[in-house]
Coordinates of C-alpha atoms in Angstrom, one line a residue:
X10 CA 13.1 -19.6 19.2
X11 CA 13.7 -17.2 16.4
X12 CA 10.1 -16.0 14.9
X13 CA 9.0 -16.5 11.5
X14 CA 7.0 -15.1 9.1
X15 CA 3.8 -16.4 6.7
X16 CA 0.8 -16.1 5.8
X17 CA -1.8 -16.3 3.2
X18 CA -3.1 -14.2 -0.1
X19 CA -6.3 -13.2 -0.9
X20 CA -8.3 -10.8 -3.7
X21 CA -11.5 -9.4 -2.2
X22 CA -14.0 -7.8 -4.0
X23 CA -16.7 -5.7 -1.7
X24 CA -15.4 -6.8 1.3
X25 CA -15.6 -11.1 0.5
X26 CA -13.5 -13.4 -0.3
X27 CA -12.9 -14.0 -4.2
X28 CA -9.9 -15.0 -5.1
X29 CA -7.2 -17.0 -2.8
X30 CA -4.7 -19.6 -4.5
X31 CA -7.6 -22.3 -4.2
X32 CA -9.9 -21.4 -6.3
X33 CA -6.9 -20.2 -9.0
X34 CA -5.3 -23.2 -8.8
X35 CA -8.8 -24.6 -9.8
X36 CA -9.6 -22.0 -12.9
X37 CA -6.3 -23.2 -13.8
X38 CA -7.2 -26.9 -13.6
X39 CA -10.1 -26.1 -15.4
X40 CA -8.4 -24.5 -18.4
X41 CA -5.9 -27.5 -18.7
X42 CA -9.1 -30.2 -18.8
X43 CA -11.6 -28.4 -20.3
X44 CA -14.4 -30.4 -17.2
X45 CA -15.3 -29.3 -14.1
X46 CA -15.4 -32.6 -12.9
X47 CA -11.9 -33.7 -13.9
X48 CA -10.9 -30.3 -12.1
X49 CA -12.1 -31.2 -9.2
X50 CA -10.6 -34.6 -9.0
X51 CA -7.5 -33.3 -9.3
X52 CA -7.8 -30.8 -6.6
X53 CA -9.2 -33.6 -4.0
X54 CA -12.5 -32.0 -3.7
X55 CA -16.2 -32.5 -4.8
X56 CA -17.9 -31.6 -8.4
X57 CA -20.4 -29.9 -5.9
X58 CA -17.9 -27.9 -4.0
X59 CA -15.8 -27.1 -7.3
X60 CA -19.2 -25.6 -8.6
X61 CA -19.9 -23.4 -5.3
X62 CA -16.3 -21.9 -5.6
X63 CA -17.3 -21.5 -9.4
X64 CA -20.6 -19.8 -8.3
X65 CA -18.9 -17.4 -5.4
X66 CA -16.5 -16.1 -7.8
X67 CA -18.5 -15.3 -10.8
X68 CA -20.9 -13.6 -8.4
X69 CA -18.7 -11.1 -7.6
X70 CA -16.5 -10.7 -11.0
X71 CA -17.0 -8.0 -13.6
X72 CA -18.1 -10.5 -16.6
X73 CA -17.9 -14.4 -16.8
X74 CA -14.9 -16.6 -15.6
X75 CA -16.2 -19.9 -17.0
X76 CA -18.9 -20.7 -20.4
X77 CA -19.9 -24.4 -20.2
X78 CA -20.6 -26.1 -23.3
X79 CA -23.9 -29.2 -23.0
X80 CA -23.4 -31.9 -25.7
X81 CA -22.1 -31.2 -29.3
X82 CA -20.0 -33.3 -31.5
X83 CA -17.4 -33.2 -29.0
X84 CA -19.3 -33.6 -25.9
X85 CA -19.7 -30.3 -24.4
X86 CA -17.2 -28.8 -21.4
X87 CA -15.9 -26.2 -20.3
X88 CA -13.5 -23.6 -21.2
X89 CA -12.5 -20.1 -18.8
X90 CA -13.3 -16.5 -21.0
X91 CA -10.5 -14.3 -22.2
X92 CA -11.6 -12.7 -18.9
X93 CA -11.3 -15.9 -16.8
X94 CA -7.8 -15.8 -18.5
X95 CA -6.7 -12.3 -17.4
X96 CA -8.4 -12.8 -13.5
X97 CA -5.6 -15.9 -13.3
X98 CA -2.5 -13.6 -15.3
X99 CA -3.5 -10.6 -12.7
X100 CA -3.6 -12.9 -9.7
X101 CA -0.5 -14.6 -10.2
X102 CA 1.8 -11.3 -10.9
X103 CA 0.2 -9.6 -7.8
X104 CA 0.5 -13.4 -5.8
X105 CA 4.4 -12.8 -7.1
X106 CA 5.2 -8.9 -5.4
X107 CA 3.4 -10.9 -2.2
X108 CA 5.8 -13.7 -1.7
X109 CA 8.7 -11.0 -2.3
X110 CA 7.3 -9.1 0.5
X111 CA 7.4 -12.5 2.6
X112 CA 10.7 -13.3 1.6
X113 CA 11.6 -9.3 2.2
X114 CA 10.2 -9.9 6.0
X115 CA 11.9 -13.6 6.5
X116 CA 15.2 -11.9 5.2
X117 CA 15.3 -9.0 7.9
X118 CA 14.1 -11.4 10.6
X119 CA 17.1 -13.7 10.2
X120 CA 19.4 -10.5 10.1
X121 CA 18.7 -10.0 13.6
X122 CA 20.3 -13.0 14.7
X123 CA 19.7 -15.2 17.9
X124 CA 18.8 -12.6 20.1
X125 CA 15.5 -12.0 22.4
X126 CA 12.7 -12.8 19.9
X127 CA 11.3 -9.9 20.2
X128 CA 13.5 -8.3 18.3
X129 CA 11.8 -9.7 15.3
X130 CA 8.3 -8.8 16.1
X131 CA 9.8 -4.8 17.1
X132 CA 10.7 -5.4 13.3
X133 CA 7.2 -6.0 12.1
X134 CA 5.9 -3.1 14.0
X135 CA 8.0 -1.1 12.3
X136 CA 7.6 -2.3 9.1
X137 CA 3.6 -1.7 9.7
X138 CA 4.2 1.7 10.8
X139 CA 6.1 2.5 7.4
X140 CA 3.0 0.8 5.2
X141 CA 0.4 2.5 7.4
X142 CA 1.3 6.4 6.6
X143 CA -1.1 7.3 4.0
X144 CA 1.8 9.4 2.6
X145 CA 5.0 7.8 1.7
X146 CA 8.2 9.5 0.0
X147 CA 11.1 8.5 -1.0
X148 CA 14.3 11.0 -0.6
X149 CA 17.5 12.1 0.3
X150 CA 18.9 14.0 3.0
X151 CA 19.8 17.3 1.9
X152 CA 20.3 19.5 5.3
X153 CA 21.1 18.5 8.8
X154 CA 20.7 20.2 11.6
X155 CA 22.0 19.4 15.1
X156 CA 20.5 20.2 18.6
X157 CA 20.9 19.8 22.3
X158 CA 18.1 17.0 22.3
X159 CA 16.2 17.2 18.7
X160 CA 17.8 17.4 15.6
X161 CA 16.2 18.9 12.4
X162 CA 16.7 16.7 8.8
X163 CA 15.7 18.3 5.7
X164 CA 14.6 15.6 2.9
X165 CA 14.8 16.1 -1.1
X166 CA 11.5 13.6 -2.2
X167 CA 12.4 15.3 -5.8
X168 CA 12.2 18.3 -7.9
X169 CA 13.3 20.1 -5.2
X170 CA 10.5 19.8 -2.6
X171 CA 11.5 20.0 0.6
X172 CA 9.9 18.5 3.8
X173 CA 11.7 19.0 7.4
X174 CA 11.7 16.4 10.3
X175 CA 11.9 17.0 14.0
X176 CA 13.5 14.0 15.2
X177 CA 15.7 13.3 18.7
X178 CA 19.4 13.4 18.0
X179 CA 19.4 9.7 19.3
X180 CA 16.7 8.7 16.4
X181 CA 19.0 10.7 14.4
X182 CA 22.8 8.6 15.1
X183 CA 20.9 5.5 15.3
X184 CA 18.5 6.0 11.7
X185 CA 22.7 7.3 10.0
X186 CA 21.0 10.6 9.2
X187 CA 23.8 12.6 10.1
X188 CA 25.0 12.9 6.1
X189 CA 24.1 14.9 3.1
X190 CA 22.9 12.0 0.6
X191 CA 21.0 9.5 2.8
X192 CA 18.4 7.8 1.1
X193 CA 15.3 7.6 3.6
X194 CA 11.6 7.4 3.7
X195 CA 9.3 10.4 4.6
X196 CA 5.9 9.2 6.3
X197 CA 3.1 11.8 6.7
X198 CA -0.1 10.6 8.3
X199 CA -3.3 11.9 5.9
X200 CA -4.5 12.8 9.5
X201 CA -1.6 15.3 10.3
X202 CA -1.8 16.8 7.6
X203 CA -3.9 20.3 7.2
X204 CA -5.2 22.2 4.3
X205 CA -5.3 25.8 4.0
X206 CA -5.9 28.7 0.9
X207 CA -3.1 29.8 -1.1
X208 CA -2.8 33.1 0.3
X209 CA 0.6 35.3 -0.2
X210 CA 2.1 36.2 2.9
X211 CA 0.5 34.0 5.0
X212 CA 1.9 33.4 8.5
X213 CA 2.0 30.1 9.7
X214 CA 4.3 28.1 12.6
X215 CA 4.1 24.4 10.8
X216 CA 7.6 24.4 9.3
X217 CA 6.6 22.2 6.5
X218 CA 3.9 24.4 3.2
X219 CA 3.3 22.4 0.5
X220 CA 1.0 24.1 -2.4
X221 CA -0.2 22.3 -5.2
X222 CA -3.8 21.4 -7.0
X223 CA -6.8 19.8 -5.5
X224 CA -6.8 16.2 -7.9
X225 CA -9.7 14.7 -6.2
X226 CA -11.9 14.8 -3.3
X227 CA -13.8 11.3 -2.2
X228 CA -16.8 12.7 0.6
X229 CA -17.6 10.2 3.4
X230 CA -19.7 10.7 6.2
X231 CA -18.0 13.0 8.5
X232 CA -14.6 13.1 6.7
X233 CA -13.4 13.8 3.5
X234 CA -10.0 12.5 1.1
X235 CA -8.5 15.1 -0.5
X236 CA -5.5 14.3 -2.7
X237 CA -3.1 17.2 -3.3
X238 CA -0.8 17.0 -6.4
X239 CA 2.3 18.8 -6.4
X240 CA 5.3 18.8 -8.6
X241 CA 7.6 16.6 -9.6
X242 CA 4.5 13.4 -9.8
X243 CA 4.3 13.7 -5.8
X244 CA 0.6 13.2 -4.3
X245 CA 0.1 14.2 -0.9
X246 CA -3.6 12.8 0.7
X247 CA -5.2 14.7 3.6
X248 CA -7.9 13.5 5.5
X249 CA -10.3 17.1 6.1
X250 CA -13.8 17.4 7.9
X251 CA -17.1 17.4 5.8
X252 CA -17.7 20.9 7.2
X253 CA -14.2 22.1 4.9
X254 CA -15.4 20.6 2.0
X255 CA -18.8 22.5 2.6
X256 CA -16.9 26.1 2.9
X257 CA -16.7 26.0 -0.5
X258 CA -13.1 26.8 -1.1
X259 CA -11.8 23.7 -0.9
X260 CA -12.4 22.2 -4.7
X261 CA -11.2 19.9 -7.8
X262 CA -8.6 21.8 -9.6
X263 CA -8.3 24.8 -7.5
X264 CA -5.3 25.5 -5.7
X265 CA -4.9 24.5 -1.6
X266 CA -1.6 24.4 0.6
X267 CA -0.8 21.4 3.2
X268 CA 0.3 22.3 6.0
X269 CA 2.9 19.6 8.2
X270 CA 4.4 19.8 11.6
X271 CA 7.9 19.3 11.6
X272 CA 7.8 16.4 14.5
X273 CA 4.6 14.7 12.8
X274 CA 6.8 14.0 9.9
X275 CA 8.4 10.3 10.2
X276 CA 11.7 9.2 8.5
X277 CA 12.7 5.4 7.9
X278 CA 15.7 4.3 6.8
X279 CA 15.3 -0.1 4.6
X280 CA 18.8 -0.6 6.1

């Protein structure tokens, strides 16, 4: 049995549920009647339960989704807020990019043809390895260089920037990364990647220096985000310890280098 591929979409605000097709489909129902109640007919469920989707999503929205109207010449209603309005536009384009990720997945799964099934789940797990990385770049293979077991492949992500991956030369003949020119996909864990001054002359054995300006960094408890800006539009996030932050010379819009291990760099080719 070959394995397929579905599932559902959702908008969460805070950590609930407040958007899913449902409750769209209803807003939308809604806008075409101008009643609740007539909404709610049409979708097969209760005024009561219409209203308690109504309630859970205006709870957690920015600003009002519905105004309801009592009496008046034409009876009263209701009618969804230029807000309202853009909630169902935004959904819908971001509910589009889902199902051409769905159809991205169903596509490479019948590619693999009728062989052991779990082919197509060692598919998936690559695919969630690639969306995982905190970092991802987009590139082309500039260098190549063979070894007796690992091979090192220099990637372009633009501008010039250079990152270098340790990879084994079977990754390397399998992934087609044996030519100047291959498009491919750099993935950095935040985790593996370490911060450090910009000092000149600075000795160091990660193959991979990076230098660029501190954007932004978000404190947690123990850890910290620190997003690195470098040329060329390219934003490389570290994750750092509380106790770097609190050195002081870690710090919005001064300058920091990243550090990367050549064999902590990953490379992923979408054919």
């Amino acid at each position: 049995m070959k394995p397929d591929v579905d599932g559902r979409f959702w908008l969460n605000v805070e950590g609930k549920g407040f958007l899913g097709l449902g409750r769209i489909e209803l807003l939308e129902q809604i806008d075409a009647s101008g009643s609740i109640s007539a909404a709610a007919r049409a979708m097969g469920m209760s005024y009561k339960a219409a209203w308690d989707a109504i309630d859970a999503m205006n709870n957690l929205a920015e600003e009002p989704l519905l105004i309801r109207q009592v009496g008046g010449r034409h009876g009263g209603g209701t009618k969804l807020t230029a807000y309202g309005k853009r909630v169902i536009a935004q959904y819908r384009a971001a509910e589009h990019e889902y199902q051409r990720f769905m159809k991205l997945m169903r596509e490479n799964l019948e590619q693999l043809g009728e062989g052991d099934p779990a082919d197509g789940f060692d598919f998936i797990r690559r695919f969630a390895m690639r969306t995982s990385a905190r970092n991802q770049f987009q590139g082309r293979v500039t260098r190549f260089g063979e070894g007796a077991v690992n091979d090192v492949v220099t990637v372009d992500i633009g501008s010039g920037i250079e990152i270098a991956s340790v990879i084994t030369h079977e990754a390397a003949q399998s992934l087609d990364l044996l030519r100047e020119g291959r498009e491919v996909q750099v993935l950095i864990k935040a985790s593996f990647v370490i911060l450090c001054e910009e000092v000149e002359g600075m000795r160091y054995s990660a193959r991979n220096r990076l230098c660029g300006t501190v954007s932004r960094i978000q404190p947690g408890a123990v850890n910290a985000e620190v997003k690195l800006d470098l040329s060329a539009g390219r934003t490389l996030t570290a994750i750092v310890t509380m106790d770097a932050v609190s050195e002081g010379w870690l710090k919005e819009g001064g300058r920091a280098c990243a550090l990367i291990k050549a064999p902590h760099v990953i490379l992923a080719v979408t054919d």
